Amino acid sequence: MALKPISPLSASHTLGRGQGGALARTSSYQEEIHEFTEERAARCIMPDEMSRPLIQGRGEGGSSRHLEATMSDPATPVVGILGTGDFSRSLASRLVASGYQVVVGSRTPKRSVALFPEEAEVASQMEAASQADLVFVAVFPEHHSTLVDLRPALAGKTLVDVSNSLHINQKGPSNAEQLANLFPESSVVKGFNTLSAWTLQVGPRDGSRQVFLCSDSPTAKSSVAQLCRRMGFIPVDMGLLSASLEIENIPLYLFPSWRIPILCTVSLFIFFYLYNATRDVLQPYTTVGKSVFYKLPIETVNVTLPSVALVMLALVYLPGLCAASLQLWSGTKYNRFPNWLDRWLTRRKQFGLCCFLCAVLHAIYSLCLPMRKSARLKLLSTAFKQMKEGKEELWVDEEVWRMELYVSVGIMAFGLLSLLAVTSLPSVANTINWREFTFIQSTLGYCALFMATLHTVLFGWNRAFDPGQYRYYLPPTFLLVLILPLVVLLGRIALFLPCVALRLKQIRRGWERSRHIRFILPDNDNRNGLEDVSNV
Ligand code: NAP
């Protein structure tokens, strides 16, 4: 007698989750026992059968495989996946590895069966929808509407929408909200869309571990969160399904907070590069016919990089000064800053890191300068020329001192910038308290700005007063570069003046010029630091 294959998925459903009632469950249970006894008997007759693996291989031309009941834990839900694409395959492997029973629903199960792990069952979409308790919809959102026939089978179940859109959706509705409209009797959970198929395949040890979830059904959301944890990921509750638009947009953003800082860095680089090239390369060529185009790849870049770095560092501290000035001017901290200032204040870290990148490149370029053949030849020819002119001593005390101080201050500035960059990393910033963070980012940051400014002043030295430096009537680059940092440093000094500092401190603790409330700094006799004098 040919043995009928046992489908533990359907068995467990009939037994534990079936809708047929106690009677139906009893009769189907008896059938199962009967079949099981027959199978045991057959195995006794055919000992070879004992060597077969518990989990069946793919049958010849079979379109679907069935899970063995042995692995099932009655508390473990059967997880369904609709779609057999890249995401579905990776998700199925991860779920199987986490001990779940998986049933994959395909329009063409026969074609897709070979792509899935042995332990997963590949069936029709209807079979998968009816067998599973929780269903992942791994189908592009354009095709969600083709699944409406599954509505009765999916009623009362949890649907996980993993879809992403092609473009950032600003207005909504989100894919998940549209799916919820298509399946009003199911509970839709948005999630897993921020994980790539690759991350799912290699597991949570590599790549992002966070999974953002949202749903209008707390029960559905918590069951998906539990599944998430069992797979080794960290669920992050984002609230109701209305948050799904934000979750769907996450993978589509292209460095949103970096756009302006990068644009600023690139624009400054282009400006200073062209400015330096005009002064140092074009001017000698057009006036005396001297070709120094070889300077363009290294020397010109190396003069441009510190210029960009210093201006960018000044741009980190300038918005803070603007905010303080606005507060002093309006006499309150409760007026909203203009949008541009708000955005600038929140991008200071990115400005700082762009500055750090330029400083690192400047340090590397500077270390490589003496390695160049042009530098060695220039040195030799200068020495040769000096000898021909009968000068033996090349030592100029002032030049030596200038250079020593210039390099030393530059190294200090670079060290402080490195400290600022390291403490801006979230993992490091989380280990220090707010006061420590502001001490490093503000006090040491201003020290870095001061050192970098001094580095530039020492570079320029007395060349600002040399008329030969004003080629094409253009001032030397270091003079242009110094304007903004000097403004910021002087502004900071102005804020240190006791009358200004005290007023700013009062404003930041809630004092307002236009209100009839006298502000007193808190002390033991005064509970809130505020004294109502509105009757005065
Ligand atoms: P895919 O490889 O193209 O697979 C999509 C699957 O959808 C097909 O294999 C197909 O399986 C099924 N499907 C069902 N109805 C369909 C229809 N009417 N027309 C076309 N296909 C239909 O796509 P994927 O990369 O796995 O992505 C699936 C979903 O996961 C998408 O919503 C995507 O945004 C999301 N996602 C993917 C990734 C990723 O890294 N790939 C990451 C995050 C999110 P059958 O032919 O077997 O039915």
PDB file of N, CA and C in Angstrom, residues 386 390-396:
ATOM      1  N   GLN A 386      72.845  79.358  -4.226  1.00  0.00           N
ATOM      2  CA  GLN A 386      73.432  80.073  -3.079  1.00  0.00           C
ATOM      3  C   GLN A 386      74.953  79.955  -3.104  1.00  0.00           C
ATOM      4  N   GLY A 390      78.079  82.673  -3.635  1.00  0.00           N
ATOM      5  CA  GLY A 390      79.076  82.787  -2.571  1.00  0.00           C
ATOM      6  C   GLY A 390      78.497  82.793  -1.180  1.00  0.00           C
ATOM      7  N   LYS A 391      77.180  82.498  -1.053  1.00  0.00           N
ATOM      8  CA  LYS A 391      76.566  82.472   0.282  1.00  0.00           C
ATOM      9  C   LYS A 391      76.690  81.047   0.813  1.00  0.00           C
ATOM     10  N   GLU A 392      77.250  80.909   1.982  1.00  0.00           N
ATOM     11  CA  GLU A 392      77.400  79.561   2.526  1.00  0.00           C
ATOM     12  C   GLU A 392      76.340  79.253   3.586  1.00  0.00           C
ATOM     13  N   GLU A 393      75.911  80.285   4.290  1.00  0.00           N
ATOM     14  CA  GLU A 393      74.951  80.087   5.383  1.00  0.00           C
ATOM     15  C   GLU A 393      73.513  80.307   4.906  1.00  0.00           C
ATOM     16  N   LEU A 394      72.717  79.246   4.979  1.00  0.00           N
ATOM     17  CA  LEU A 394      71.319  79.375   4.559  1.00  0.00           C
ATOM     18  C   LEU A 394      70.374  79.564   5.746  1.00  0.00           C
ATOM     19  N   TRP A 395      70.933  79.459   6.924  1.00  0.00           N
ATOM     20  CA  TRP A 395      70.124  79.498   8.157  1.00  0.00           C
ATOM     21  C   TRP A 395      69.572  80.907   8.401  1.00  0.00           C
ATOM     22  N   VAL A 396      68.224  80.998   8.480  1.00  0.00           N
ATOM     23  CA  VAL A 396      67.615  82.282   8.843  1.00  0.00           C
ATOM     24  C   VAL A 396      66.821  82.036  10.119  1.00  0.00           C
TER      25      VAL A 396
END
